Protein backbone atom coordinates (compact mmCIF):
# COMPACT_ATOMS: atom_id res chain seq x y z
CA UNK A 1 0.00 0.00 0.00
CA UNK A 2 2.80 2.41 0.86
CA UNK A 3 4.44 1.87 -2.54
CA UNK A 4 1.21 2.81 -4.29
CA UNK A 5 0.24 5.77 -2.11
CA UNK A 6 2.93 8.16 -3.34
CA UNK A 7 1.91 8.72 -6.93
CA UNK A 8 0.67 11.89 -8.56
CA UNK A 9 0.08 10.85 -12.16
CA UNK A 10 -2.79 8.39 -11.70
CA UNK A 11 -4.84 6.62 -9.07
CA UNK A 12 -3.53 3.10 -8.38
CA UNK A 13 -6.04 0.24 -8.27
CA UNK A 14 -5.74 -2.85 -6.06
CA UNK A 15 -7.93 -5.92 -6.63
CA UNK A 16 -8.49 -8.58 -3.97
CA UNK A 17 -10.17 -11.71 -5.31
CA UNK A 18 -10.83 -14.65 -3.01
CA UNK A 19 -12.86 -17.83 -2.80
CA UNK A 20 -12.14 -18.54 0.84
CA UNK A 21 -12.02 -17.01 4.27
CA UNK A 22 -9.39 -14.49 5.29
CA UNK A 23 -7.90 -14.43 8.78
CA UNK A 24 -7.62 -11.29 10.92
CA UNK A 25 -10.17 -9.31 8.90
CA UNK A 26 -10.47 -6.55 11.51
CA UNK A 27 -6.68 -6.10 11.66
CA UNK A 28 -6.46 -5.95 7.87
CA UNK A 29 -9.15 -3.25 7.75
CA UNK A 30 -7.39 -1.23 10.47
CA UNK A 31 -4.00 -1.46 8.75
CA UNK A 32 -5.45 -0.52 5.36
CA UNK A 33 -7.39 2.39 6.86
CA UNK A 34 -4.20 3.63 8.55
CA UNK A 35 -2.17 3.36 5.35
CA UNK A 36 -4.78 5.14 3.25
CA UNK A 37 -5.36 8.02 5.66
CA UNK A 38 -1.66 8.66 6.25
CA UNK A 39 -0.55 8.03 2.69
CA UNK A 40 0.41 10.44 -0.08
CA UNK A 41 -1.79 12.83 -1.99
CA UNK A 42 -3.41 10.05 -4.03
CA UNK A 43 -4.44 6.89 -2.22
CA UNK A 44 -4.97 3.57 -4.00
CA UNK A 45 -8.50 2.30 -4.56
CA UNK A 46 -9.33 -1.19 -3.36
CA UNK A 47 -11.75 -3.38 -5.30
CA UNK A 48 -12.83 -6.71 -3.83
CA UNK A 49 -14.47 -9.76 -5.34
CA UNK A 50 -15.77 -12.80 -3.48
CA UNK A 51 -16.45 -16.18 -5.04
CA UNK A 52 -18.73 -18.71 -3.37
CA UNK A 53 -20.35 -19.17 0.00
CA UNK A 54 -17.21 -19.43 2.11
CA UNK A 55 -15.98 -15.85 1.69
CA UNK A 56 -16.45 -13.27 4.37
CA UNK A 57 -18.53 -11.02 2.12
CA UNK A 58 -19.02 -8.45 4.88
CA UNK A 59 -15.23 -8.08 5.20
CA UNK A 60 -14.87 -7.67 1.43
CA UNK A 61 -17.58 -4.98 1.43
CA UNK A 62 -15.91 -3.12 4.30
CA UNK A 63 -12.47 -3.30 2.70
CA UNK A 64 -13.83 -1.91 -0.57
CA UNK A 65 -15.61 0.88 1.32
CA UNK A 66 -12.46 1.79 3.27
CA UNK A 67 -10.48 1.78 0.03
CA UNK A 68 -13.11 3.85 -1.83
CA UNK A 69 -13.44 1.07 -4.39
CA UNK A 70 -16.27 -1.32 -5.14
CA UNK A 71 -17.25 -4.83 -4.09
CA UNK A 72 -18.89 -7.56 -6.11
CA UNK A 73 -19.38 -11.29 -5.73
CA UNK A 74 -20.85 -14.38 -7.23
CA UNK A 75 -22.05 -17.61 -5.71
CA UNK A 76 -22.21 -19.33 -9.10
CA UNK A 77 -18.99 -20.26 -10.92
CA UNK A 78 -20.73 -19.71 -14.26
CA UNK A 79 -21.07 -15.97 -13.50
CA UNK A 80 -17.46 -15.23 -12.51
CA UNK A 81 -16.35 -13.81 -15.85
CA UNK A 82 -19.43 -11.59 -16.27
CA UNK A 83 -19.27 -10.21 -12.71
CA UNK A 84 -15.52 -9.60 -12.83
CA UNK A 85 -15.85 -7.78 -16.15
CA UNK A 86 -18.45 -5.57 -14.51
CA UNK A 87 -16.09 -4.82 -11.60
CA UNK A 88 -13.21 -4.00 -13.97
CA UNK A 89 -15.50 -1.74 -16.02
CA UNK A 90 -16.54 0.13 -12.89
CA UNK A 91 -12.90 0.49 -11.81
CA UNK A 92 -11.85 1.86 -15.18
CA UNK A 93 -14.71 4.35 -15.54
CA UNK A 94 -14.05 6.76 -12.66
CA UNK A 95 -15.21 10.23 -13.64
CA UNK A 96 -14.39 12.15 -10.45
CA UNK A 97 -12.10 11.04 -7.61
CA UNK A 98 -10.99 12.42 -4.24
CA UNK A 99 -14.30 14.21 -3.82
CA UNK A 100 -14.67 16.77 -1.04
CA UNK A 101 -17.51 19.11 -0.07
CA UNK A 102 -17.23 22.44 1.69
CA UNK A 103 -19.80 22.00 4.41
CA UNK A 104 -20.23 24.97 6.75
CA UNK A 105 -18.72 24.64 10.20
CA UNK A 106 -21.77 26.19 11.89
CA UNK A 107 -23.69 22.90 11.66
CA UNK A 108 -24.07 20.92 14.87
CA UNK A 109 -23.95 17.13 14.99
CA UNK A 110 -23.15 16.62 11.31
CA UNK A 111 -23.12 12.94 10.31
CA UNK A 112 -22.45 11.78 6.74
CA UNK A 113 -22.54 8.30 5.29
CA UNK A 114 -20.28 7.11 3.92
CA UNK A 115 -17.81 9.21 5.91
CA UNK A 116 -15.21 9.01 3.12
CA UNK A 117 -16.86 10.03 -0.13
CA UNK A 118 -16.44 7.33 -2.79
CA UNK A 119 -15.39 8.11 -6.35
CA UNK A 120 -18.03 8.88 -8.96
CA UNK A 121 -18.02 6.26 -11.72
CA UNK A 122 -19.82 6.36 -15.05
CA UNK A 123 -23.07 4.44 -14.76
CA UNK A 124 -22.99 4.27 -10.95
CA UNK A 125 -24.78 6.85 -8.82
CA UNK A 126 -23.01 8.52 -5.93
CA UNK A 127 -25.41 8.64 -3.01
CA UNK A 128 -24.60 10.42 0.22
CA UNK A 129 -26.92 10.66 3.18
CA UNK A 130 -26.65 12.45 6.45
CA UNK A 131 -28.23 14.42 9.19
CA UNK A 132 -27.41 17.68 10.89
CA UNK A 133 -28.67 20.43 13.15
CA UNK A 134 -28.52 24.03 12.01
CA UNK A 135 -29.07 25.87 8.75
CA UNK A 136 -27.73 23.97 5.76
CA UNK A 137 -26.89 26.16 2.74
CA UNK A 138 -28.85 25.95 -0.51
CA UNK A 139 -25.67 25.07 -2.41
CA UNK A 140 -22.35 23.49 -1.54
CA UNK A 141 -19.06 23.50 -3.42
CA UNK A 142 -17.94 20.05 -4.57
CA UNK A 143 -14.31 19.53 -5.51
CA UNK A 144 -12.65 16.50 -7.06
CA UNK A 145 -9.96 15.18 -9.36
CA UNK A 146 -10.62 14.32 -13.01
CA UNK A 147 -8.96 11.43 -14.88
CA UNK A 148 -6.18 13.73 -16.12
CA UNK A 149 -5.54 14.62 -12.43
CA UNK A 150 -6.78 18.20 -12.92
CA UNK A 151 -9.07 19.76 -10.32
CA UNK A 152 -12.81 20.06 -10.93
CA UNK A 153 -14.99 22.40 -8.84
CA UNK A 154 -18.78 22.73 -9.04
CA UNK A 155 -21.56 24.38 -7.07
CA UNK A 156 -24.19 21.77 -6.28
CA UNK A 157 -27.79 22.48 -5.30
CA UNK A 158 -28.77 20.74 -2.09
CA UNK A 159 -31.99 18.71 -2.01
CA UNK A 160 -33.66 18.29 1.35
CA UNK A 161 -35.52 15.04 1.99
CA UNK A 162 -38.68 16.94 2.92
CA UNK A 163 -38.71 18.55 -0.56
CA UNK A 164 -38.49 15.23 -2.43
CA UNK A 165 -41.64 13.56 -3.64
CA UNK A 166 -41.90 9.86 -2.90
CA UNK A 167 -44.48 7.45 -4.24
CA UNK A 168 -46.19 5.80 -1.31
PDB file of C-alpha atoms in Angstrom:
ATOM      1  CA  UNK A   1       0.000   0.000   0.000  1.00  0.00           C
ATOM      2  CA  UNK A   2       2.800   2.406   0.857  1.00  0.00           C
ATOM      3  CA  UNK A   3       4.443   1.874  -2.537  1.00  0.00           C
ATOM      4  CA  UNK A   4       1.210   2.811  -4.286  1.00  0.00           C
ATOM      5  CA  UNK A   5       0.242   5.774  -2.108  1.00  0.00           C
ATOM      6  CA  UNK A   6       2.926   8.160  -3.338  1.00  0.00           C
ATOM      7  CA  UNK A   7       1.907   8.721  -6.934  1.00  0.00           C
ATOM      8  CA  UNK A   8       0.673  11.895  -8.557  1.00  0.00           C
ATOM      9  CA  UNK A   9       0.078  10.847 -12.160  1.00  0.00           C
ATOM     10  CA  UNK A  10      -2.786   8.392 -11.696  1.00  0.00           C
ATOM     11  CA  UNK A  11      -4.842   6.619  -9.069  1.00  0.00           C
ATOM     12  CA  UNK A  12      -3.533   3.102  -8.381  1.00  0.00           C
ATOM     13  CA  UNK A  13      -6.035   0.242  -8.267  1.00  0.00           C
ATOM     14  CA  UNK A  14      -5.744  -2.849  -6.060  1.00  0.00           C
ATOM     15  CA  UNK A  15      -7.930  -5.917  -6.626  1.00  0.00           C
ATOM     16  CA  UNK A  16      -8.494  -8.581  -3.966  1.00  0.00           C
ATOM     17  CA  UNK A  17     -10.166 -11.707  -5.311  1.00  0.00           C
ATOM     18  CA  UNK A  18     -10.826 -14.645  -3.008  1.00  0.00           C
ATOM     19  CA  UNK A  19     -12.865 -17.829  -2.797  1.00  0.00           C
ATOM     20  CA  UNK A  20     -12.140 -18.544   0.842  1.00  0.00           C
ATOM     21  CA  UNK A  21     -12.017 -17.013   4.268  1.00  0.00           C
ATOM     22  CA  UNK A  22      -9.395 -14.491   5.288  1.00  0.00           C
ATOM     23  CA  UNK A  23      -7.905 -14.430   8.779  1.00  0.00           C
ATOM     24  CA  UNK A  24      -7.623 -11.285  10.917  1.00  0.00           C
ATOM     25  CA  UNK A  25     -10.170  -9.306   8.902  1.00  0.00           C
ATOM     26  CA  UNK A  26     -10.469  -6.554  11.506  1.00  0.00           C
ATOM     27  CA  UNK A  27      -6.683  -6.099  11.664  1.00  0.00           C
ATOM     28  CA  UNK A  28      -6.462  -5.948   7.866  1.00  0.00           C
ATOM     29  CA  UNK A  29      -9.153  -3.246   7.750  1.00  0.00           C
ATOM     30  CA  UNK A  30      -7.391  -1.231  10.467  1.00  0.00           C
ATOM     31  CA  UNK A  31      -3.998  -1.455   8.746  1.00  0.00           C
ATOM     32  CA  UNK A  32      -5.453  -0.518   5.358  1.00  0.00           C
ATOM     33  CA  UNK A  33      -7.389   2.392   6.864  1.00  0.00           C
ATOM     34  CA  UNK A  34      -4.204   3.633   8.551  1.00  0.00           C
ATOM     35  CA  UNK A  35      -2.172   3.357   5.348  1.00  0.00           C
ATOM     36  CA  UNK A  36      -4.780   5.137   3.252  1.00  0.00           C
ATOM     37  CA  UNK A  37      -5.360   8.021   5.659  1.00  0.00           C
ATOM     38  CA  UNK A  38      -1.656   8.655   6.255  1.00  0.00           C
ATOM     39  CA  UNK A  39      -0.545   8.028   2.685  1.00  0.00           C
ATOM     40  CA  UNK A  40       0.413  10.436  -0.079  1.00  0.00           C
ATOM     41  CA  UNK A  41      -1.790  12.831  -1.993  1.00  0.00           C
ATOM     42  CA  UNK A  42      -3.406  10.048  -4.033  1.00  0.00           C
ATOM     43  CA  UNK A  43      -4.442   6.894  -2.215  1.00  0.00           C
ATOM     44  CA  UNK A  44      -4.974   3.571  -4.001  1.00  0.00           C
ATOM     45  CA  UNK A  45      -8.503   2.299  -4.560  1.00  0.00           C
ATOM     46  CA  UNK A  46      -9.332  -1.194  -3.363  1.00  0.00           C
ATOM     47  CA  UNK A  47     -11.752  -3.383  -5.302  1.00  0.00           C
ATOM     48  CA  UNK A  48     -12.827  -6.707  -3.830  1.00  0.00           C
ATOM     49  CA  UNK A  49     -14.471  -9.756  -5.336  1.00  0.00           C
ATOM     50  CA  UNK A  50     -15.767 -12.802  -3.484  1.00  0.00           C
ATOM     51  CA  UNK A  51     -16.454 -16.180  -5.045  1.00  0.00           C
ATOM     52  CA  UNK A  52     -18.734 -18.708  -3.370  1.00  0.00           C
ATOM     53  CA  UNK A  53     -20.355 -19.165   0.003  1.00  0.00           C
ATOM     54  CA  UNK A  54     -17.205 -19.433   2.107  1.00  0.00           C
ATOM     55  CA  UNK A  55     -15.977 -15.850   1.686  1.00  0.00           C
ATOM     56  CA  UNK A  56     -16.455 -13.271   4.369  1.00  0.00           C
ATOM     57  CA  UNK A  57     -18.534 -11.020   2.124  1.00  0.00           C
ATOM     58  CA  UNK A  58     -19.023  -8.450   4.878  1.00  0.00           C
ATOM     59  CA  UNK A  59     -15.235  -8.082   5.197  1.00  0.00           C
ATOM     60  CA  UNK A  60     -14.868  -7.666   1.430  1.00  0.00           C
ATOM     61  CA  UNK A  61     -17.583  -4.980   1.427  1.00  0.00           C
ATOM     62  CA  UNK A  62     -15.914  -3.122   4.298  1.00  0.00           C
ATOM     63  CA  UNK A  63     -12.466  -3.300   2.703  1.00  0.00           C
ATOM     64  CA  UNK A  64     -13.828  -1.906  -0.569  1.00  0.00           C
ATOM     65  CA  UNK A  65     -15.615   0.878   1.319  1.00  0.00           C
ATOM     66  CA  UNK A  66     -12.463   1.788   3.270  1.00  0.00           C
ATOM     67  CA  UNK A  67     -10.484   1.780   0.027  1.00  0.00           C
ATOM     68  CA  UNK A  68     -13.112   3.845  -1.827  1.00  0.00           C
ATOM     69  CA  UNK A  69     -13.437   1.073  -4.387  1.00  0.00           C
ATOM     70  CA  UNK A  70     -16.272  -1.321  -5.140  1.00  0.00           C
ATOM     71  CA  UNK A  71     -17.254  -4.827  -4.092  1.00  0.00           C
ATOM     72  CA  UNK A  72     -18.889  -7.564  -6.115  1.00  0.00           C
ATOM     73  CA  UNK A  73     -19.378 -11.291  -5.725  1.00  0.00           C
ATOM     74  CA  UNK A  74     -20.855 -14.380  -7.235  1.00  0.00           C
ATOM     75  CA  UNK A  75     -22.053 -17.613  -5.714  1.00  0.00           C
ATOM     76  CA  UNK A  76     -22.209 -19.331  -9.099  1.00  0.00           C
ATOM     77  CA  UNK A  77     -18.987 -20.257 -10.920  1.00  0.00           C
ATOM     78  CA  UNK A  78     -20.733 -19.708 -14.265  1.00  0.00           C
ATOM     79  CA  UNK A  79     -21.065 -15.970 -13.500  1.00  0.00           C
ATOM     80  CA  UNK A  80     -17.458 -15.232 -12.505  1.00  0.00           C
ATOM     81  CA  UNK A  81     -16.351 -13.808 -15.854  1.00  0.00           C
ATOM     82  CA  UNK A  82     -19.425 -11.591 -16.267  1.00  0.00           C
ATOM     83  CA  UNK A  83     -19.272 -10.213 -12.711  1.00  0.00           C
ATOM     84  CA  UNK A  84     -15.516  -9.596 -12.835  1.00  0.00           C
ATOM     85  CA  UNK A  85     -15.848  -7.777 -16.155  1.00  0.00           C
ATOM     86  CA  UNK A  86     -18.454  -5.566 -14.508  1.00  0.00           C
ATOM     87  CA  UNK A  87     -16.092  -4.819 -11.601  1.00  0.00           C
ATOM     88  CA  UNK A  88     -13.205  -4.002 -13.967  1.00  0.00           C
ATOM     89  CA  UNK A  89     -15.495  -1.744 -16.024  1.00  0.00           C
ATOM     90  CA  UNK A  90     -16.538   0.133 -12.891  1.00  0.00           C
ATOM     91  CA  UNK A  91     -12.898   0.489 -11.812  1.00  0.00           C
ATOM     92  CA  UNK A  92     -11.847   1.864 -15.184  1.00  0.00           C
ATOM     93  CA  UNK A  93     -14.713   4.346 -15.538  1.00  0.00           C
ATOM     94  CA  UNK A  94     -14.053   6.757 -12.658  1.00  0.00           C
ATOM     95  CA  UNK A  95     -15.213  10.233 -13.644  1.00  0.00           C
ATOM     96  CA  UNK A  96     -14.393  12.153 -10.454  1.00  0.00           C
ATOM     97  CA  UNK A  97     -12.096  11.041  -7.612  1.00  0.00           C
ATOM     98  CA  UNK A  98     -10.986  12.423  -4.237  1.00  0.00           C
ATOM     99  CA  UNK A  99     -14.303  14.211  -3.817  1.00  0.00           C
ATOM    100  CA  UNK A 100     -14.673  16.766  -1.040  1.00  0.00           C
ATOM    101  CA  UNK A 101     -17.509  19.109  -0.072  1.00  0.00           C
ATOM    102  CA  UNK A 102     -17.233  22.441   1.693  1.00  0.00           C
ATOM    103  CA  UNK A 103     -19.804  22.001   4.406  1.00  0.00           C
ATOM    104  CA  UNK A 104     -20.229  24.975   6.747  1.00  0.00           C
ATOM    105  CA  UNK A 105     -18.721  24.642  10.195  1.00  0.00           C
ATOM    106  CA  UNK A 106     -21.773  26.187  11.888  1.00  0.00           C
ATOM    107  CA  UNK A 107     -23.686  22.899  11.661  1.00  0.00           C
ATOM    108  CA  UNK A 108     -24.071  20.921  14.870  1.00  0.00           C
ATOM    109  CA  UNK A 109     -23.953  17.129  14.992  1.00  0.00           C
ATOM    110  CA  UNK A 110     -23.148  16.619  11.309  1.00  0.00           C
ATOM    111  CA  UNK A 111     -23.119  12.943  10.310  1.00  0.00           C
ATOM    112  CA  UNK A 112     -22.450  11.782   6.745  1.00  0.00           C
ATOM    113  CA  UNK A 113     -22.539   8.298   5.294  1.00  0.00           C
ATOM    114  CA  UNK A 114     -20.283   7.110   3.924  1.00  0.00           C
ATOM    115  CA  UNK A 115     -17.809   9.213   5.907  1.00  0.00           C
ATOM    116  CA  UNK A 116     -15.206   9.011   3.117  1.00  0.00           C
ATOM    117  CA  UNK A 117     -16.861  10.035  -0.133  1.00  0.00           C
ATOM    118  CA  UNK A 118     -16.439   7.333  -2.791  1.00  0.00           C
ATOM    119  CA  UNK A 119     -15.393   8.105  -6.348  1.00  0.00           C
ATOM    120  CA  UNK A 120     -18.031   8.883  -8.964  1.00  0.00           C
ATOM    121  CA  UNK A 121     -18.015   6.263 -11.722  1.00  0.00           C
ATOM    122  CA  UNK A 122     -19.816   6.363 -15.046  1.00  0.00           C
ATOM    123  CA  UNK A 123     -23.071   4.439 -14.758  1.00  0.00           C
ATOM    124  CA  UNK A 124     -22.990   4.266 -10.947  1.00  0.00           C
ATOM    125  CA  UNK A 125     -24.780   6.854  -8.825  1.00  0.00           C
ATOM    126  CA  UNK A 126     -23.006   8.519  -5.927  1.00  0.00           C
ATOM    127  CA  UNK A 127     -25.414   8.642  -3.015  1.00  0.00           C
ATOM    128  CA  UNK A 128     -24.604  10.423   0.225  1.00  0.00           C
ATOM    129  CA  UNK A 129     -26.917  10.659   3.177  1.00  0.00           C
ATOM    130  CA  UNK A 130     -26.645  12.448   6.453  1.00  0.00           C
ATOM    131  CA  UNK A 131     -28.230  14.418   9.194  1.00  0.00           C
ATOM    132  CA  UNK A 132     -27.407  17.678  10.894  1.00  0.00           C
ATOM    133  CA  UNK A 133     -28.666  20.429  13.151  1.00  0.00           C
ATOM    134  CA  UNK A 134     -28.523  24.026  12.011  1.00  0.00           C
ATOM    135  CA  UNK A 135     -29.074  25.870   8.753  1.00  0.00           C
ATOM    136  CA  UNK A 136     -27.732  23.972   5.759  1.00  0.00           C
ATOM    137  CA  UNK A 137     -26.886  26.159   2.745  1.00  0.00           C
ATOM    138  CA  UNK A 138     -28.849  25.946  -0.514  1.00  0.00           C
ATOM    139  CA  UNK A 139     -25.667  25.067  -2.415  1.00  0.00           C
ATOM    140  CA  UNK A 140     -22.347  23.489  -1.541  1.00  0.00           C
ATOM    141  CA  UNK A 141     -19.060  23.497  -3.415  1.00  0.00           C
ATOM    142  CA  UNK A 142     -17.937  20.053  -4.568  1.00  0.00           C
ATOM    143  CA  UNK A 143     -14.311  19.535  -5.509  1.00  0.00           C
ATOM    144  CA  UNK A 144     -12.654  16.503  -7.064  1.00  0.00           C
ATOM    145  CA  UNK A 145      -9.964  15.184  -9.357  1.00  0.00           C
ATOM    146  CA  UNK A 146     -10.624  14.316 -13.014  1.00  0.00           C
ATOM    147  CA  UNK A 147      -8.960  11.431 -14.877  1.00  0.00           C
ATOM    148  CA  UNK A 148      -6.178  13.725 -16.119  1.00  0.00           C
ATOM    149  CA  UNK A 149      -5.541  14.623 -12.433  1.00  0.00           C
ATOM    150  CA  UNK A 150      -6.782  18.195 -12.922  1.00  0.00           C
ATOM    151  CA  UNK A 151      -9.072  19.762 -10.324  1.00  0.00           C
ATOM    152  CA  UNK A 152     -12.811  20.060 -10.930  1.00  0.00           C
ATOM    153  CA  UNK A 153     -14.994  22.400  -8.837  1.00  0.00           C
ATOM    154  CA  UNK A 154     -18.782  22.727  -9.039  1.00  0.00           C
ATOM    155  CA  UNK A 155     -21.562  24.383  -7.066  1.00  0.00           C
ATOM    156  CA  UNK A 156     -24.191  21.765  -6.278  1.00  0.00           C
ATOM    157  CA  UNK A 157     -27.790  22.484  -5.304  1.00  0.00           C
ATOM    158  CA  UNK A 158     -28.771  20.740  -2.088  1.00  0.00           C
ATOM    159  CA  UNK A 159     -31.988  18.714  -2.015  1.00  0.00           C
ATOM    160  CA  UNK A 160     -33.659  18.288   1.348  1.00  0.00           C
ATOM    161  CA  UNK A 161     -35.519  15.042   1.987  1.00  0.00           C
ATOM    162  CA  UNK A 162     -38.680  16.940   2.919  1.00  0.00           C
ATOM    163  CA  UNK A 163     -38.710  18.549  -0.560  1.00  0.00           C
ATOM    164  CA  UNK A 164     -38.493  15.230  -2.431  1.00  0.00           C
ATOM    165  CA  UNK A 165     -41.638  13.559  -3.640  1.00  0.00           C
ATOM    166  CA  UNK A 166     -41.900   9.860  -2.896  1.00  0.00           C
ATOM    167  CA  UNK A 167     -44.477   7.449  -4.242  1.00  0.00           C
ATOM    168  CA  UNK A 168     -46.192   5.796  -1.310  1.00  0.00           C
TER     169      UNK A 168
END
